[in-house]
Short mmCIF file of C-alpha atoms and ligand atoms in Angstrom, two decimals:
data_model
loop_
_atom_site.label_atom_id
_atom_site.label_comp_id
_atom_site.label_asym_id
_atom_site.label_seq_id
_atom_site.Cartn_x
_atom_site.Cartn_y
_atom_site.Cartn_z
CA UNK O 1 -13.23 8.37 27.88
CA UNK O 2 -11.72 10.87 29.74
CA UNK O 3 -8.58 13.08 29.92
CA UNK O 4 -7.11 10.61 33.25
CA UNK O 5 -5.44 8.29 32.19
CA UNK O 6 -7.67 5.53 31.75
CA UNK O 7 -9.08 5.29 28.02
CA UNK O 8 -11.78 1.60 29.27
CA UNK O 9 -13.59 0.71 32.33
CA UNK O 10 -14.80 -2.75 32.65
CA UNK O 11 -17.39 -3.82 35.35
CA UNK O 12 -18.55 -7.45 36.20
CA UNK O 13 -16.72 -10.86 36.94
CA UNK O 14 -13.28 -11.74 36.48
CA UNK O 15 -11.46 -14.94 36.28
CA UNK O 16 -8.21 -15.41 36.19
CA UNK O 17 -4.87 -17.33 38.00
CA UNK O 18 -1.88 -15.96 39.69
CA UNK O 19 1.06 -17.01 40.72
CA UNK O 20 -0.29 -17.97 43.78
CA UNK O 21 -4.09 -19.65 43.08
CA UNK O 22 -4.62 -21.88 39.96
CA UNK O 23 -7.85 -20.06 39.90
CA UNK O 24 -9.04 -16.80 41.14
CA UNK O 25 -12.75 -15.56 40.14
CA UNK O 26 -14.85 -12.36 41.17
CA UNK O 27 -18.49 -11.76 40.70
CA UNK O 28 -17.76 -8.33 40.66
CA UNK O 29 -14.55 -6.09 39.62
CA UNK O 30 -14.05 -3.58 38.22
CA UNK O 31 -11.00 -2.72 35.66
CA UNK O 32 -9.60 0.33 33.84
CA UNK O 33 -7.33 -0.11 30.68
CA UNK O 34 -5.01 2.94 29.91
CA UNK O 35 -4.65 4.33 26.73
CA UNK O 36 -1.74 2.58 26.44
CA UNK O 37 -3.60 -0.85 26.40
CA UNK O 38 -2.50 -1.67 30.52
CA UNK O 39 -4.18 -2.10 33.52
CA UNK O 40 -3.92 0.34 35.58
CA UNK O 41 -6.41 -0.92 38.29
CA UNK O 42 -8.35 -4.46 39.01
CA UNK O 43 -10.21 -4.12 42.14
CA UNK O 44 -13.70 -4.87 44.13
CA UNK O 45 -16.63 -3.49 42.34
CA UNK O 46 -17.03 -2.01 45.85
CA UNK O 47 -14.66 0.47 45.27
CA UNK O 48 -16.23 1.72 41.94
CA UNK O 49 -16.83 5.90 43.66
CA UNK O 50 -13.10 6.26 44.66
CA UNK O 51 -11.82 4.65 41.68
CA UNK O 52 -13.88 7.29 39.69
CA UNK O 53 -12.63 9.90 41.61
CA UNK O 54 -9.28 8.92 41.77
CA UNK O 55 -8.94 8.18 37.44
CA UNK O 56 -11.10 10.34 36.63
CA UNK O 57 -14.14 8.55 34.84
CA UNK O 58 -17.63 8.54 35.09
CA UNK O 59 -19.54 5.96 36.38
CA UNK O 60 -21.81 6.05 33.62
CA UNK O 61 -19.17 5.06 31.13
CA UNK O 62 -18.04 2.01 32.56
CA UNK O 63 -19.09 -0.91 30.16
CA UNK O 64 -21.10 -3.62 32.41
CA UNK O 65 -20.83 -7.07 32.21
CA UNK O 66 -24.11 -9.07 32.29
CA UNK O 67 -24.57 -11.60 34.92
CA UNK O 68 -24.01 -14.62 32.39
CA UNK O 69 -20.64 -13.04 31.28
CA UNK O 70 -17.57 -12.69 32.10
CA UNK O 71 -13.18 -11.85 31.28
CA UNK O 72 -11.05 -14.55 30.98
CA UNK O 73 -7.71 -13.62 29.89
CA UNK O 74 -6.23 -14.32 26.36
CA UNK O 75 -5.09 -17.81 26.23
CA UNK O 76 -1.21 -18.32 24.85
CA UNK O 77 -1.20 -20.82 22.24
CA UNK O 78 2.73 -21.92 22.17
CA UNK O 79 2.94 -24.52 19.93
CA UNK O 80 1.21 -23.71 16.49
CA UNK O 81 2.41 -24.13 12.49
CA UNK O 82 0.88 -21.56 10.88
CA UNK O 83 1.45 -23.27 7.13
CA UNK O 84 -0.25 -26.88 8.00
CA UNK O 85 -3.41 -25.43 8.28
CA UNK O 86 -3.82 -25.30 5.24
CA UNK O 87 -4.97 -28.77 6.17
CA UNK O 88 -5.89 -29.18 9.25
CA UNK O 89 -8.78 -31.28 10.13
CA UNK O 90 -6.93 -34.07 7.81
CA UNK O 91 -4.15 -37.13 7.55
CA UNK O 92 -3.83 -37.25 10.54
CA UNK O 93 -3.50 -41.58 9.91
CA UNK O 94 0.67 -41.20 10.15
CA UNK O 95 2.96 -41.49 12.74
CA UNK O 96 5.02 -38.71 13.10
CA UNK O 97 8.28 -39.27 11.20
CA UNK O 98 6.09 -40.72 7.51
CA UNK O 99 3.16 -38.11 8.44
CA UNK O 100 5.90 -35.21 7.33
CA UNK O 101 7.28 -36.74 4.07
CA UNK O 102 4.17 -37.43 2.88
CA UNK O 103 1.66 -34.74 3.40
CA UNK O 104 3.91 -31.94 6.00
CA UNK O 105 6.77 -31.33 4.17
CA UNK O 106 4.85 -31.34 0.25
CA UNK O 107 2.92 -28.13 1.41
CA UNK O 108 5.04 -26.53 3.75
CA UNK O 109 7.37 -26.14 0.31
CA UNK O 110 4.43 -24.33 -1.32
CA UNK O 111 4.97 -21.25 0.63
CA UNK O 112 7.23 -20.43 -1.63
CA UNK O 113 4.08 -19.10 -3.02
CA UNK O 114 3.12 -15.61 -1.88
CA UNK O 115 -0.68 -15.84 -2.90
CA UNK O 116 -0.98 -18.72 -1.25
CA UNK O 117 0.95 -17.95 1.80
CA UNK O 118 -1.43 -14.76 2.09
CA UNK O 119 -4.64 -16.78 2.20
CA UNK O 120 -3.40 -19.30 4.84
CA UNK O 121 -1.40 -17.30 6.95
CA UNK O 122 -4.71 -14.79 6.85
CA UNK O 123 -6.90 -17.71 7.57
CA UNK O 124 -5.12 -19.05 10.80
CA UNK O 125 -4.28 -15.94 12.57
CA UNK O 126 -8.42 -15.14 12.05
CA UNK O 127 -9.51 -18.53 13.24
CA UNK O 128 -6.84 -18.45 16.52
CA UNK O 129 -8.24 -14.75 17.25
CA UNK O 130 -11.48 -16.09 17.16
CA UNK O 131 -11.24 -18.89 18.91
CA UNK O 132 -9.43 -16.79 22.32
CA UNK O 133 -5.75 -17.02 21.25
CA UNK O 134 -4.54 -13.67 21.90
CA UNK O 135 -0.55 -14.88 21.65
CA UNK O 136 0.77 -17.45 19.67
CA UNK O 137 3.91 -18.24 19.08
CA UNK O 138 4.21 -19.82 15.17
CA UNK O 139 5.73 -21.63 13.58
CA UNK O 140 6.43 -20.60 9.71
CA UNK O 141 8.13 -22.57 7.03
CA UNK O 142 11.88 -21.53 5.54
CA UNK O 143 10.73 -19.43 2.71
CA UNK O 144 12.02 -15.70 4.57
CA UNK O 145 9.44 -14.00 2.42
CA UNK O 146 6.54 -15.41 3.75
CA UNK O 147 7.74 -15.74 7.21
CA UNK O 148 7.54 -11.96 6.66
CA UNK O 149 4.07 -12.00 5.33
CA UNK O 150 2.78 -14.23 8.57
CA UNK O 151 4.46 -11.31 10.87
CA UNK O 152 2.37 -8.92 8.58
CA UNK O 153 -0.74 -10.67 9.13
CA UNK O 154 -0.34 -10.84 12.98
CA UNK O 155 0.29 -7.51 13.03
CA UNK O 156 -2.48 -6.51 10.78
CA UNK O 157 -4.89 -8.29 12.89
CA UNK O 158 -3.63 -7.32 16.57
CA UNK O 159 -2.46 -10.43 17.87
CA UNK O 160 0.55 -10.88 19.69
CA UNK O 161 3.11 -13.52 18.04
CA UNK O 162 5.68 -15.06 18.06
CA UNK O 163 7.36 -15.82 14.40
CA UNK O 164 9.98 -18.30 13.58
CA UNK O 165 11.36 -18.73 10.01
CA UNK O 166 11.96 -22.37 10.17
CA UNK O 167 15.60 -23.43 9.74
CA UNK O 168 16.53 -26.98 8.61
CA UNK O 169 19.49 -28.13 5.96
CA UNK O 170 18.52 -32.08 6.70
CA UNK O 171 16.18 -33.54 4.63
CA UNK O 172 16.66 -36.81 2.78
CA UNK O 173 13.25 -37.97 1.75
CA UNK O 174 12.27 -34.53 0.67
CA UNK O 175 15.37 -32.84 -0.62
CA UNK O 176 13.78 -30.11 -1.92
CA UNK O 177 12.74 -28.13 1.24
CA UNK O 178 15.44 -27.95 2.79
CA UNK O 179 18.34 -24.63 2.80
CA UNK O 180 21.91 -25.42 2.29
CA UNK O 181 23.65 -24.83 5.91
CA UNK O 182 24.74 -21.09 5.21
CA UNK O 183 22.07 -20.17 3.29
CA UNK O 184 20.01 -21.05 6.44
CA UNK O 185 22.01 -18.62 8.68
CA UNK O 186 22.02 -15.78 6.20
CA UNK O 187 18.48 -16.04 5.74
CA UNK O 188 17.38 -16.18 9.24
CA UNK O 189 19.40 -12.99 10.07
CA UNK O 190 17.80 -11.36 7.43
CA UNK O 191 14.87 -12.62 8.49
CA UNK O 192 15.44 -11.41 12.20
CA UNK O 193 16.68 -8.24 10.82
CA UNK O 194 13.57 -7.37 8.67
CA UNK O 195 11.66 -8.33 10.80
CA UNK O 196 12.42 -6.14 13.78
CA UNK O 197 12.64 -3.25 11.46
CA UNK O 198 8.97 -3.11 11.17
CA UNK O 199 9.25 -2.21 14.43
CA UNK O 200 5.99 -3.78 15.49
CA UNK O 201 4.21 -4.28 19.27
CA UNK O 202 3.47 -7.23 19.27
CA UNK O 203 4.98 -9.52 16.77
CA UNK O 204 8.53 -10.48 17.36
CA UNK O 205 10.98 -13.59 15.83
CA UNK O 206 12.05 -16.29 17.32
CA UNK O 207 14.53 -18.51 16.56
CA UNK O 208 13.19 -21.80 14.64
CA UNK O 209 15.16 -25.42 14.18
CA UNK O 210 12.62 -27.36 13.26
CA UNK O 211 14.15 -30.37 15.34
CA UNK O 212 17.38 -32.72 15.82
CA UNK O 213 17.00 -34.39 12.56
CA UNK O 214 16.51 -31.74 10.58
CA UNK O 215 19.24 -29.96 11.40
CA UNK O 216 23.29 -30.28 11.11
CA UNK O 217 25.37 -30.05 14.47
CA UNK O 218 26.72 -26.84 12.55
CA UNK O 219 23.76 -25.12 11.90
CA UNK O 220 22.04 -25.93 15.19
CA UNK O 221 25.47 -24.20 16.46
CA UNK O 222 25.35 -21.42 14.52
CA UNK O 223 21.72 -20.64 15.87
CA UNK O 224 22.29 -20.99 19.29
CA UNK O 225 24.83 -17.74 18.07
CA UNK O 226 22.35 -15.62 16.77
CA UNK O 227 19.86 -16.71 19.48
CA UNK O 228 22.43 -15.54 21.96
CA UNK O 229 24.06 -12.59 19.70
CA UNK O 230 20.12 -11.09 19.38
CA UNK O 231 18.23 -12.03 22.86
CA UNK O 232 15.91 -13.68 21.10
CA UNK O 233 13.56 -16.81 22.08
CA UNK O 234 13.82 -20.18 20.59
CA UNK O 235 11.55 -22.67 19.41
CA UNK O 236 12.06 -26.18 18.52
CA UNK O 237 10.44 -29.56 19.18
CA UNK O 238 12.02 -32.27 21.69
CA UNK O 239 11.26 -36.27 22.04
CA UNK O 240 7.76 -36.25 20.50
CA UNK O 241 7.70 -39.49 19.50
CA UNK O 242 10.06 -42.95 20.44
CA UNK O 243 11.22 -43.42 17.00
CA UNK O 244 12.31 -39.73 16.45
CA UNK O 245 14.76 -39.73 19.96
CA UNK O 246 15.68 -43.17 18.58
CA UNK O 247 17.50 -41.17 15.53
CA UNK O 248 18.55 -38.16 17.26
CA UNK O 249 20.88 -40.78 19.31
CA UNK O 250 21.98 -42.48 16.57
CA UNK O 251 22.45 -38.28 14.30
CA UNK O 252 24.46 -37.18 17.82
CA UNK O 253 26.44 -40.28 19.37
CA UNK O 254 28.02 -37.52 20.85
CA UNK O 255 25.53 -36.20 22.81
CA UNK O 256 24.63 -38.16 25.99
CA UNK O 257 20.38 -37.45 25.74
CA UNK O 258 18.21 -35.69 23.34
CA UNK O 259 18.21 -32.79 25.76
CA UNK O 260 22.19 -32.55 25.76
CA UNK O 261 21.92 -31.87 21.69
CA UNK O 262 20.41 -28.90 22.27
CA UNK O 263 22.11 -27.44 25.20
CA UNK O 264 25.69 -28.40 23.63
CA UNK O 265 24.63 -26.06 20.86
CA UNK O 266 23.34 -23.63 22.80
CA UNK O 267 19.35 -23.73 22.24
CA UNK O 268 18.25 -25.04 25.72
CA UNK O 269 17.97 -21.16 27.30
CA UNK O 270 15.22 -19.08 30.16
CA UNK O 271 13.63 -17.62 26.29
CA UNK O 272 13.35 -21.67 24.61
CA UNK O 273 9.96 -23.24 24.29
CA UNK O 274 10.28 -27.27 23.31
CA UNK O 275 7.03 -28.88 21.82
CA UNK O 276 6.14 -32.10 23.29
CA UNK O 277 8.68 -34.09 25.90
CA UNK O 278 6.55 -36.96 25.62
CA UNK O 279 9.50 -38.88 26.52
CA UNK O 280 12.17 -36.51 28.34
CA UNK O 281 13.36 -38.38 31.12
CA UNK O 282 13.72 -37.00 35.01
CA UNK O 283 17.45 -36.05 34.27
CA UNK O 284 16.13 -34.03 31.34
CA UNK O 285 13.42 -32.30 33.36
CA UNK O 286 16.75 -31.11 35.69
CA UNK O 287 18.35 -29.60 32.84
CA UNK O 288 15.40 -27.52 31.02
CA UNK O 289 14.98 -26.55 35.54
CA UNK O 290 17.87 -25.32 35.50
CA UNK O 291 17.87 -23.56 32.08
CA UNK O 292 14.76 -22.04 32.73
CA UNK O 293 13.62 -24.02 29.16
CA UNK O 294 10.08 -24.74 28.55
CA UNK O 295 7.86 -27.96 27.46
CA UNK O 296 4.36 -26.60 25.45
CA UNK O 297 2.43 -29.49 26.24
CA UNK O 298 0.31 -30.33 22.42
CA UNK O 299 -2.15 -33.67 23.33
CA UNK O 300 -4.32 -33.34 20.99
CA UNK O 301 -1.20 -34.11 18.44
CA UNK O 302 0.55 -36.17 20.93
CA UNK O 303 -3.19 -38.71 20.25
CA UNK O 304 -3.52 -37.30 16.75
CA UNK O 305 0.31 -39.02 16.03
CA UNK O 306 0.02 -41.39 18.24
CA UNK O 307 3.46 -39.97 19.72
CA UNK O 308 2.67 -40.76 23.80
CA UNK O 309 1.66 -38.97 26.48
CA UNK O 310 2.81 -36.89 29.05
CA UNK O 311 3.48 -37.06 32.11
CA UNK O 312 2.21 -33.00 33.14
CA UNK O 313 2.53 -33.79 36.84
CA UNK O 314 5.99 -34.98 36.37
CA UNK O 315 6.79 -31.69 34.40
CA UNK O 316 5.40 -29.71 37.34
CA UNK O 317 7.11 -31.64 39.84
CA UNK O 318 10.06 -30.85 37.99
CA UNK O 319 9.37 -27.11 38.47
CA UNK O 320 9.56 -26.81 34.25
CA UNK O 321 7.63 -23.97 32.98
CA UNK O 322 5.05 -25.27 31.08
CA UNK O 323 2.16 -24.35 28.46
CA UNK O 324 -0.53 -25.88 26.30
CA UNK O 325 -0.19 -26.54 22.59
CA UNK O 326 -2.44 -26.41 19.34
CA UNK O 327 0.17 -27.93 17.15
CA UNK O 328 -1.72 -27.35 14.32
CA UNK O 329 -1.85 -29.59 12.30
CA UNK O 330 -0.26 -32.73 13.84
CA UNK O 331 -3.27 -31.66 16.47
CA UNK O 332 -6.47 -31.09 14.49
CA UNK O 333 -7.96 -28.66 16.25
CA UNK O 334 -6.88 -24.34 16.13
CA UNK O 335 -8.88 -24.32 19.80
CA UNK O 336 -6.51 -23.58 23.52
CA UNK O 337 -10.14 -24.17 24.52
CA UNK O 338 -9.45 -27.86 22.61
CA UNK O 339 -5.75 -28.23 24.43
CA UNK O 340 -7.18 -27.74 27.71
CA UNK O 341 -9.50 -30.56 27.20
CA UNK O 342 -7.58 -32.99 25.49
CA UNK O 343 -4.57 -32.10 28.48
CA UNK O 344 -7.03 -33.43 30.75
CA UNK O 345 -8.04 -36.49 28.70
CA UNK O 346 -4.12 -37.15 28.70
CA UNK O 347 -4.16 -36.99 32.56
CA UNK O 348 -7.01 -38.97 32.51
CA UNK O 349 -5.36 -42.14 30.37
CA UNK O 350 -2.47 -41.65 32.39
CA UNK O 351 -4.36 -41.91 35.50
CA UNK O 352 -5.69 -45.11 33.85
CA UNK O 353 -2.70 -46.54 33.95
CA UNK O 354 -1.56 -45.82 37.50
CA UNK O 355 -4.13 -45.04 40.03
CA UNK O 356 -1.86 -43.28 42.08
CA UNK O 357 -1.60 -40.42 39.99
CA UNK O 358 -3.74 -37.07 40.18
CA UNK O 359 -6.04 -36.24 37.12
CA UNK O 360 -5.15 -32.28 35.79
CA UNK O 361 -7.80 -30.05 37.25
CA UNK O 362 -10.14 -27.92 34.87
CA UNK O 363 -8.48 -24.83 36.59
CA UNK O 364 -4.64 -26.43 36.38
CA UNK O 365 -5.76 -26.81 32.98
CA UNK O 366 -7.22 -22.88 32.29
CA UNK O 367 -4.23 -21.84 34.48
CA UNK O 368 -1.80 -23.66 31.71
CA UNK O 369 -3.73 -21.59 28.54
CA UNK O 370 -3.83 -18.29 30.06
CA UNK O 371 -0.48 -17.69 32.90
CA UNK O 372 1.60 -20.79 32.01
CA UNK O 373 1.97 -19.89 28.60
CA UNK O 374 2.53 -16.45 29.15
CA UNK O 375 5.37 -17.46 31.02
CA UNK O 376 6.77 -20.44 28.93
CA UNK O 377 7.19 -18.04 26.36
CA UNK O 378 8.89 -15.50 28.80
CA UNK O 379 5.79 -12.88 28.08
CA UNK O 380 4.65 -13.21 31.66
CA UNK O 381 5.55 -9.73 32.36
CA UNK O 382 2.92 -8.08 29.89
CA UNK O 383 0.46 -10.69 29.65
CA UNK O 384 -1.21 -14.19 31.21
CA UNK O 385 -3.89 -12.38 34.33
CA UNK O 386 -5.22 -9.02 35.09
CA UNK O 387 -2.19 -8.07 37.39
CA UNK O 388 -2.31 -4.05 37.10
CA UNK O 389 0.86 -3.53 35.02
CA UNK O 390 0.06 -6.01 32.13
CA UNK O 391 -0.98 -5.24 28.62
CA UNK O 392 -4.87 -5.66 29.38
CA UNK O 393 -5.65 -9.37 26.70
CA UNK O 394 -8.64 -10.50 27.21
CA UNK O 395 -11.99 -12.51 26.07
CA UNK O 396 -15.82 -11.53 27.01
CA UNK O 397 -17.47 -14.60 27.34
CA UNK O 398 -20.64 -14.84 27.03
CA UNK O 399 -22.70 -18.29 28.68
CA UNK O 400 -26.05 -17.54 26.72
CA UNK O 401 -24.89 -16.02 23.47
CA UNK O 402 -27.85 -16.66 20.44
CA UNK O 403 -27.34 -20.79 19.78
CA UNK O 404 -24.88 -21.25 22.40
CA UNK O 405 -23.92 -24.91 22.73
CA UNK O 406 -23.96 -24.09 26.99
CA UNK O 407 -27.51 -24.35 29.06
CA UNK O 408 -27.41 -22.41 32.57
CA UNK O 409 -28.81 -23.30 35.22
CA UNK O 410 -30.00 -21.21 38.51
CA UNK O 411 -27.46 -22.12 40.82
CA UNK O 412 -25.10 -22.12 38.43
CA UNK O 413 -21.85 -20.18 39.80
CA UNK O 414 -19.05 -18.16 38.76
CA UNK O 415 -16.51 -21.45 38.59
CA UNK O 416 -19.44 -23.44 37.42
CA UNK O 417 -19.92 -20.75 34.62
CA UNK O 418 -16.17 -20.97 33.49
CA UNK O 419 -15.82 -24.90 33.65
CA UNK O 420 -18.91 -24.92 31.56
CA UNK O 421 -17.17 -23.11 29.34
CA UNK O 422 -13.80 -24.88 28.93
CA UNK O 423 -15.79 -28.19 28.56
CA UNK O 424 -18.60 -27.05 26.89
CA UNK O 425 -18.01 -23.81 25.26
CA UNK O 426 -16.72 -22.30 21.85
CA UNK O 427 -15.95 -19.30 19.30
CA UNK O 428 -19.70 -18.14 19.32
CA UNK O 429 -19.09 -17.71 23.58
CA UNK O 430 -16.27 -15.20 22.67
CA UNK O 431 -17.77 -12.23 21.89
CA UNK O 432 -15.29 -10.11 22.17
CA UNK O 433 -11.24 -10.81 22.00
CA UNK O 434 -9.36 -7.99 23.18
CA UNK O 435 -5.25 -7.44 22.81
CA UNK O 436 -3.32 -4.88 24.69
CA UNK O 437 -6.55 -3.43 25.79
CA UNK O 438 -7.58 -3.57 21.48
CA UNK O 439 -11.12 -4.99 20.50
CA UNK O 440 -9.36 -7.33 18.30
CA UNK O 441 -12.60 -9.35 17.79
CA UNK O 442 -15.07 -8.87 16.07
CA UNK O 443 -12.67 -8.04 13.24
CA UNK O 444 -13.41 -4.01 11.99
ZN1 ZN M 501 4.78 -28.90 16.05
#
């Protein structure tokens, strides 16, 4: 656009969450993005003349949004299994542990084949980007090469991503899908080293013990040390299903709780995200809060695999960082809009059981899917909303595209338009997706 340090300027409606407000709407704001993709100003539209002088852009170069369009922050999927995208929307007839043995482990073991991995990983990155996931926290498989390939594909398409090579040295049901303890540690070191060597701007490794049941105590300790020595993120699963919680108790008799298993092995840090947590006790939530560890709420999966209901209110009451995840393919939808809807459904189901509870509002669910997710992944310094200095990770939403699933009425204001989009919209309404200032959807 110009040499004044601003590459693009947008004017129109914006909706985002801030530290102090679950939803802040601005019907007429102007936002500038610099060459590095960072937001350099975000101000009321009436300031446009002074901003154009200050930043040296022509007002004629501003990209104007239509009245039925708005920008919202890109969504953060805090928990998704890329390899399981191969069977998304199917295989939802078994509870967690049987489901893993029958469907998941046999499919994940196929990712030793890089052609197979290339096909599925390309599709999952494209599908999630189209649905507005600008940041994804991925589980891959135990295979180092395929996990590196997932990182390359995310980088190619411009998605912000944490990539986890899955670590597991225990698997009695599908014995060919595991590694020896030393091999797993060495391959994790190699994966981290190789991925960091690529110097991708937006794609980083995350230490990924599958869950306590799949890992020996020795492996968990090694992974805790690897995360600490490299200052890396950590992801795993916790307290998803009652049978699993019981089994962990039997496998780790020296630990006082499931949370204690991860705590004792150095895996509960302020860069840890644990999926599910349906059965975490108040004492465990207090440990999460003290450590700064986060929970990824995956409501579609929790219902689809008949796992449980996370009481979101109670997690928030304990001031534990909380975001949403699709948990593909335990969750059958790769869309974070679905995660928002299922989070509200789960909250309402709990309210039916306990009239004292307050249901989650759409505004709160919106915050969890955007800023909340960025906090969960400790990326809230660079994404999650439109604060000046952050990267421009954004969705341009158009309610009136041809074939739109949403009808607009004359009295619908910006808040109504946003609520309709969250409840009724889909990828047809997400006309453009930006990550770090770069347009990544439509695909170039
Ligand atoms: Zn999962």
